[in-house]
mmCIF file of C-alpha atoms in Angstrom:
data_model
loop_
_atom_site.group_PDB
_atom_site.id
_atom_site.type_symbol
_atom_site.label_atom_id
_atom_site.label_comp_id
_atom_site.label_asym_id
_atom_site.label_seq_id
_atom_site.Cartn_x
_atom_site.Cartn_y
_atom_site.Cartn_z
ATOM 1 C CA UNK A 11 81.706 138.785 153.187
ATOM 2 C CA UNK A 12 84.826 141.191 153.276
ATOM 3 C CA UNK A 13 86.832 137.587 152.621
ATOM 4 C CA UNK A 14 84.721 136.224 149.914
ATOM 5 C CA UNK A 15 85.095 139.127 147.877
ATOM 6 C CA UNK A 16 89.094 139.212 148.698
ATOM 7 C CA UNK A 17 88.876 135.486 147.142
ATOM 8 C CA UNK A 18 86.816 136.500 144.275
ATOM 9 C CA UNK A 19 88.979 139.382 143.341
ATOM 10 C CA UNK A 20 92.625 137.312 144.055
ATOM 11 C CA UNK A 21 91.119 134.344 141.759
ATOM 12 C CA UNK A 22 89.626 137.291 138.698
ATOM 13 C CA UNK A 23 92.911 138.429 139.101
ATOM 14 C CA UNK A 24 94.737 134.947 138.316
ATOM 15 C CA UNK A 25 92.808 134.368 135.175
ATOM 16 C CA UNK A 26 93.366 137.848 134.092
ATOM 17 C CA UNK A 27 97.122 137.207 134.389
ATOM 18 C CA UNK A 28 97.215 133.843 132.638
ATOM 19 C CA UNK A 29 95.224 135.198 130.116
ATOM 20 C CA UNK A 30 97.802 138.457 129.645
ATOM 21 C CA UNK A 31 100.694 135.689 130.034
ATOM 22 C CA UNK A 32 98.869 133.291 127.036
ATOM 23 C CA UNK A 33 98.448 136.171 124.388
ATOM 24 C CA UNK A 34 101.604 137.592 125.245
ATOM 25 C CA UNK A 35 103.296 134.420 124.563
ATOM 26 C CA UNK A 36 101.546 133.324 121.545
ATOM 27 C CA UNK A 37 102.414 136.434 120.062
ATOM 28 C CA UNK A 38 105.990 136.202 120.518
ATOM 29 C CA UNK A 39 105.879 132.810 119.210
ATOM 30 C CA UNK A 40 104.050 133.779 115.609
ATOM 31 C CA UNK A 41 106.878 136.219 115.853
ATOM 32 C CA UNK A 42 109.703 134.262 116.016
ATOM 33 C CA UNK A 43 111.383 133.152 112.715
ATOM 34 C CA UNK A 44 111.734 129.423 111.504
ATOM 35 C CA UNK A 45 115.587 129.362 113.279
ATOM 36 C CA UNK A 46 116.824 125.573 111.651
ATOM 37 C CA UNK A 47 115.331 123.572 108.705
ATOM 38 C CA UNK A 48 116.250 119.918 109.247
ATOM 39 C CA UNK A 49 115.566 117.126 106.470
ATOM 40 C CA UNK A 50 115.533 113.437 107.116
ATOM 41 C CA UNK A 51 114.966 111.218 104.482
ATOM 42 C CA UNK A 52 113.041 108.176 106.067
ATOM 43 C CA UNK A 53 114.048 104.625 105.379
ATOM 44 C CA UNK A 54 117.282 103.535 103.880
ATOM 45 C CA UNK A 55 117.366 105.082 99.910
ATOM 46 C CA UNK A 56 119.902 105.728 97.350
ATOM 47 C CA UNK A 57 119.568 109.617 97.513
ATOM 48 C CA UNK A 58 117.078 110.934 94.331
ATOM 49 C CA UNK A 59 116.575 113.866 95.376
ATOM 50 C CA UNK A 60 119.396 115.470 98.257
ATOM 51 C CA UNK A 61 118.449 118.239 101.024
ATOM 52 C CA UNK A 62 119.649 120.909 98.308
ATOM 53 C CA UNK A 63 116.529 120.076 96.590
ATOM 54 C CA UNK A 64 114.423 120.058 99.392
ATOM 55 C CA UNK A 65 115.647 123.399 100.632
ATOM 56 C CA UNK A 66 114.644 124.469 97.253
ATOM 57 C CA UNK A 67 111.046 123.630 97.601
ATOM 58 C CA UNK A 68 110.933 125.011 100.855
ATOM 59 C CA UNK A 69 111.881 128.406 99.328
ATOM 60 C CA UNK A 70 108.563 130.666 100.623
ATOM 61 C CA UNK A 71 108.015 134.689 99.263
ATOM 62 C CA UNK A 72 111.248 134.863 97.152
ATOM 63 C CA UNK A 73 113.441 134.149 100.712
ATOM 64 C CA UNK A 74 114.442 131.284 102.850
ATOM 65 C CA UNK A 75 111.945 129.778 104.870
ATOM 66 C CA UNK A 76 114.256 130.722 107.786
ATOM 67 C CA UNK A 77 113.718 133.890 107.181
ATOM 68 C CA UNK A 78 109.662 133.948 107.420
ATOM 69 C CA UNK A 79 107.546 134.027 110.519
ATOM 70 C CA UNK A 80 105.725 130.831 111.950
ATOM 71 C CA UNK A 81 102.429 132.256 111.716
ATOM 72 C CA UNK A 82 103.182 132.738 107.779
ATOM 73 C CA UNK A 83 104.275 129.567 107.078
ATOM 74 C CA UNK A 84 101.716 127.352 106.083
ATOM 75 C CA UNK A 85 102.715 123.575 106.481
ATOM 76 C CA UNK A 86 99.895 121.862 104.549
ATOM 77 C CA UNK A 87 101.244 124.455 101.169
ATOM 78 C CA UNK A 88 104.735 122.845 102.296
ATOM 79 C CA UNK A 89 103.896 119.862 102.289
ATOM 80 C CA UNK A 90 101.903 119.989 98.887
ATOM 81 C CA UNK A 91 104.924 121.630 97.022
ATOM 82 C CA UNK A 92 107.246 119.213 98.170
ATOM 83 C CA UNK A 93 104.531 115.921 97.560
ATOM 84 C CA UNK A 94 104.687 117.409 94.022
ATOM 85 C CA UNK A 95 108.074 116.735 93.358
ATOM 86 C CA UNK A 96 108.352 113.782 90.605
ATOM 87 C CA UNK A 97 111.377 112.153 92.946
ATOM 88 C CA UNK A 98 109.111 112.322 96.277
ATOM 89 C CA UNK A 99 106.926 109.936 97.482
ATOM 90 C CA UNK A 100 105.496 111.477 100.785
ATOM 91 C CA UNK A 101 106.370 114.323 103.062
ATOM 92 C CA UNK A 102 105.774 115.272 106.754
ATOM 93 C CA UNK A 103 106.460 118.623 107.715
ATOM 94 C CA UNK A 104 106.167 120.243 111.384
ATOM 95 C CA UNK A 105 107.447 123.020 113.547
ATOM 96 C CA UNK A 106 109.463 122.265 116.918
ATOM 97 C CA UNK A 107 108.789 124.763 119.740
ATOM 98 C CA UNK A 108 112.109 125.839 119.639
ATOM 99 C CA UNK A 109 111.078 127.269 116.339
ATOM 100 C CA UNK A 110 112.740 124.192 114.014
ATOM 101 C CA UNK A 111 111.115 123.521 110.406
ATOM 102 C CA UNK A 112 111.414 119.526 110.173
ATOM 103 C CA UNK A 113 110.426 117.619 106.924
ATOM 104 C CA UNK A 114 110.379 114.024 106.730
ATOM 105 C CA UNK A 115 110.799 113.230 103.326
ATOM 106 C CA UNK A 116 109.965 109.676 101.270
ATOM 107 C CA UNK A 117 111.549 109.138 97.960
ATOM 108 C CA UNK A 118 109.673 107.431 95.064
ATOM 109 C CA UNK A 119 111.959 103.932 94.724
ATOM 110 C CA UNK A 120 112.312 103.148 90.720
ATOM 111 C CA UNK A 121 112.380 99.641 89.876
ATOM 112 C CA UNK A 122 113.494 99.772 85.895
ATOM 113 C CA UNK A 123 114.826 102.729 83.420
ATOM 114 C CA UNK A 124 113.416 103.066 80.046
ATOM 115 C CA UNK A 125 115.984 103.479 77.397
ATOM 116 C CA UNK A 126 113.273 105.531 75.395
ATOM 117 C CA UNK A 127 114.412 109.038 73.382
ATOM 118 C CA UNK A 128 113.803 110.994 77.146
ATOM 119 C CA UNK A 129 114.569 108.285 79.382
ATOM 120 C CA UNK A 130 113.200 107.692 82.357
ATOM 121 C CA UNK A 131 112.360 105.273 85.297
ATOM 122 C CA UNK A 132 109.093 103.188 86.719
ATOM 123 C CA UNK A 133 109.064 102.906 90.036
ATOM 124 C CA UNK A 134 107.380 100.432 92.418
ATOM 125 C CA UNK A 135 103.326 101.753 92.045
ATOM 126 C CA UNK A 136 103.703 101.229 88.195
ATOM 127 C CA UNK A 137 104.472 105.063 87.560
ATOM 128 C CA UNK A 138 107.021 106.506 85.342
ATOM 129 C CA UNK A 139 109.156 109.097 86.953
ATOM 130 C CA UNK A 140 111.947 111.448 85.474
ATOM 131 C CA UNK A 141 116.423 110.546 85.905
ATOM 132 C CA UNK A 142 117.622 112.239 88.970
ATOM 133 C CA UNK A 143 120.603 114.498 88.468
ATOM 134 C CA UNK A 144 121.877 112.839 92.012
ATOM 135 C CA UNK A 145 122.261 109.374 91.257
ATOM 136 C CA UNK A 146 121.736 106.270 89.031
ATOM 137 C CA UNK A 147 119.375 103.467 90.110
ATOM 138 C CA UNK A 148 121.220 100.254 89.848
ATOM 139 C CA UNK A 149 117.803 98.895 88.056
ATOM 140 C CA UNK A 150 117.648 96.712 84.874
ATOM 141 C CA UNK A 151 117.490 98.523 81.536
ATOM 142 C CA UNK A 152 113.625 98.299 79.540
ATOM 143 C CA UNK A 153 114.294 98.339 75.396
ATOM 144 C CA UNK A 154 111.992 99.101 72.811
ATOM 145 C CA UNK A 155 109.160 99.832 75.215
ATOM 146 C CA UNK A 156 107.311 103.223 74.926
ATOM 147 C CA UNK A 157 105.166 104.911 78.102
ATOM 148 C CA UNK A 158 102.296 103.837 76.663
ATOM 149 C CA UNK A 159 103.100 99.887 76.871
ATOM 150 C CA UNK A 160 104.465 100.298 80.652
ATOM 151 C CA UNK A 161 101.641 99.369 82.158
ATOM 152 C CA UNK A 162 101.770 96.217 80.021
ATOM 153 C CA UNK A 163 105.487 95.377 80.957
ATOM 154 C CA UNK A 164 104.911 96.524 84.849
ATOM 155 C CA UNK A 165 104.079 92.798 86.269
ATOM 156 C CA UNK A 166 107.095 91.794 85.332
ATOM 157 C CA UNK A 167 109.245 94.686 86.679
ATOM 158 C CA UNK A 168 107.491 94.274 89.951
ATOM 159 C CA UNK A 169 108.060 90.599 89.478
ATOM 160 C CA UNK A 170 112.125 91.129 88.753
ATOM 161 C CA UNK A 171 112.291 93.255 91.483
ATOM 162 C CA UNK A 172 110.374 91.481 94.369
ATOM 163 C CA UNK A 173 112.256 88.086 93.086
ATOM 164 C CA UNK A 174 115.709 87.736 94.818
ATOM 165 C CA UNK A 175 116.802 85.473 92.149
ATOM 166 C CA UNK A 176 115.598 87.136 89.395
ATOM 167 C CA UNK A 177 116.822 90.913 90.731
ATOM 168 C CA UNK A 178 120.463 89.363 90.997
ATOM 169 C CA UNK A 179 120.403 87.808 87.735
ATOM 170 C CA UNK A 180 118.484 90.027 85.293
ATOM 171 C CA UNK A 181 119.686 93.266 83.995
ATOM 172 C CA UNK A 182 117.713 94.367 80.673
ATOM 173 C CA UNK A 183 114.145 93.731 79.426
ATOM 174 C CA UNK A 184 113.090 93.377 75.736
ATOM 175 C CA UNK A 185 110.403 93.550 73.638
ATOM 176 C CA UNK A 186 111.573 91.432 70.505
ATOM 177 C CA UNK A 187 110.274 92.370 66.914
ATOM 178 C CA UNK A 188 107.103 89.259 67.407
ATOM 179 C CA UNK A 189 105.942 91.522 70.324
ATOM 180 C CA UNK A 190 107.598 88.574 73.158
ATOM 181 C CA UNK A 191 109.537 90.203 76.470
ATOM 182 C CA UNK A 192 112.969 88.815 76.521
ATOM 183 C CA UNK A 193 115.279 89.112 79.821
ATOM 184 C CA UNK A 194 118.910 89.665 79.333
ATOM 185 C CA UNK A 195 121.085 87.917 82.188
ATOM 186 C CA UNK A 196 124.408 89.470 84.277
ATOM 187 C CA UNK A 197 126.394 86.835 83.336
ATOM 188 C CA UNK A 198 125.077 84.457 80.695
ATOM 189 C CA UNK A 199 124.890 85.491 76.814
ATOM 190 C CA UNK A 200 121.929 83.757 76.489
ATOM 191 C CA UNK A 201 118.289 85.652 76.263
ATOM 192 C CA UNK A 202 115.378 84.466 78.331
ATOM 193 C CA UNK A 203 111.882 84.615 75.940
ATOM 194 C CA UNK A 204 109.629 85.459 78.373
ATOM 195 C CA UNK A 205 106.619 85.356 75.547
ATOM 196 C CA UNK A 206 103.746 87.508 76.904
ATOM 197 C CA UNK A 207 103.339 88.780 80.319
ATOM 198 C CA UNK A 208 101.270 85.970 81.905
ATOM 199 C CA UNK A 209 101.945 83.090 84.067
ATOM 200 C CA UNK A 210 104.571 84.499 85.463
ATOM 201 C CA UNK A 211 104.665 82.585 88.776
ATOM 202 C CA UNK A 212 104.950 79.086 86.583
ATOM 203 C CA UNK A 213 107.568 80.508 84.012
ATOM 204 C CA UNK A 214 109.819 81.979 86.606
ATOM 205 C CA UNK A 215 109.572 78.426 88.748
ATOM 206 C CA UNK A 216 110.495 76.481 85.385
ATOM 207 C CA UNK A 217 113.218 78.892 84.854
ATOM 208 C CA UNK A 218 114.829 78.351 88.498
ATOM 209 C CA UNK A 219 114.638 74.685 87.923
ATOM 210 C CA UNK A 220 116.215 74.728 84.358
ATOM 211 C CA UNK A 221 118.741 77.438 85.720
ATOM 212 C CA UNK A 222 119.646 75.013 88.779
ATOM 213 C CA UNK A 223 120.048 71.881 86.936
ATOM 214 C CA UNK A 224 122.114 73.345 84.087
ATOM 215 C CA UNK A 225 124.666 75.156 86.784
ATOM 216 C CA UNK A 226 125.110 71.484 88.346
ATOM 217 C CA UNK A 227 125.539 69.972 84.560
ATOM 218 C CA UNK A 228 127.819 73.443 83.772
ATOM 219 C CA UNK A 229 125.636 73.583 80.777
ATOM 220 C CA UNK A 230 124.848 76.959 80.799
ATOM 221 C CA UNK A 231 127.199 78.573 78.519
ATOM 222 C CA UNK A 232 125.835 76.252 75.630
ATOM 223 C CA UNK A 233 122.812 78.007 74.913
ATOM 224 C CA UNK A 234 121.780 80.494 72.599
ATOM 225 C CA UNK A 235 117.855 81.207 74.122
ATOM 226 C CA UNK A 236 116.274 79.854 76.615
ATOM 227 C CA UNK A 237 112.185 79.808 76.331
ATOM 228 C CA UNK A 238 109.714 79.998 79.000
ATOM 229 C CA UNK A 239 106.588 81.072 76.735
ATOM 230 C CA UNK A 240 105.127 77.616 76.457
ATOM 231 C CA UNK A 241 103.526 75.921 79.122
ATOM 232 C CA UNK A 242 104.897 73.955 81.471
ATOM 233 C CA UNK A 243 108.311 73.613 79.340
ATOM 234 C CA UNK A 244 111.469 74.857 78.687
ATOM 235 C CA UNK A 245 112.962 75.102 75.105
ATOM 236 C CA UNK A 246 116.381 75.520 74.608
ATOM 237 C CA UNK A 247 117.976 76.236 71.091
ATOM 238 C CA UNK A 248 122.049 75.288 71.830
ATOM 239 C CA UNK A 249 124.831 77.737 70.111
#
């Protein structure tokens, strides 16, 4: 009986200790300041928005987020404030046990600028989204397009960008005074009349065989336009 009661009292003991141990340690931990903020910006992108920035955001009660304790900082807030940010796509943000604040940060990825009064870009979901102060998208250049007719004009931004072809070869957009989209070309003076926004699978396939056959005649540098807006045909008016 004596025995049983040793064993009882050894094993009450125990969780007594692990619980002393567990609180005790937890409340060191919610004590410890954030001692490292590390910021990695997740696949390969010309750099919109730079850890600066990001620091910035992370700035908590008027201090550095180093300077806060871990059971202050709330990560979903963090991760809110920096989602809001025009340049950022999507954030992660976590705490290390060692007491390291990571955020995993994806930037928005613009596809065209608008050469509008406030310029600005349109990235790849069909949103608009403001210049960065860090850098200057290599994209083409949209003309005489307002906010308002970008979801119009998207398609074939999109189309530019996810055509290799195209995304080597085109470096301005227009919207000519008869309301047509026009693309203007790296290389060749001549302007590509796009017509309306439709059909764009056909126009850009009659435009690759034109383009392909005229480089083989070394015609290209005769022509003054080049239109795709009829269908099935390319009309060419010569200098």
């Amino acid at each position: 009986m004596k025995k049983r009661v040793l064993t009882y009292l050894k094993f009450s003991s125990l969780i007594l200790l692990v619980i002393v141990l567990f609180a005790f340690t937890s409340k060191r931990n919610k004590q410890r300041k954030i001692s490292e903020v590390l910021i990695e910006f997740i696949e390969e992108q010309d750099p919109y928005v730079n850890e600066l920035m990001v620091n910035k955001l992370l700035i908590q009660n008027d201090g550095r987020v180093t300077n806060v304790g871990k059971e202050i900082l709330v990560l979903n807030t963090v991760e809110q404030k920096l989602d809001s940010h025009k340049m950022i796509e999507h954030s992660d943000v976590y705490l290390t046990v060692s007491g390291e604040l990571r955020a995993r940060i994806k930037q928005r990825t613009p596809i065209a600028r608008v050469n509008a009064v406030t310029p600005f870009y349109v990235d790849i979901t069909g949103n608009t989204m403001p210049l960065s102060d860090s850098y200057s998208a290599h994209v083409p250049l949209v003309h005489n397009v307002s906010e308002r007719e970008i979801p119009e004009v998207f398609p074939l931004l999109k189309k530019i960008q996810e055509d290799e072809f195209l995304k080597k070869h085109v470096v301005g957009v227009y919207l000519n005074v008869k309301g047509q989209y026009e693309l203007e070309l790296r290389v060749y003076s001549f302007r590509v009349v796009i017509g309306e926004v439709e059909n764009l699978t056909g126009k850009i396939k009659n435009f690759k065989a034109f383009y392909q056959k005229a480089l083989r005649d070394k015609s290209l540098d005769k022509y003054k336009k080049v239109s795709l807006q009829f269908s099935n045909q390319v009309v060419c008016t010569i200098k």
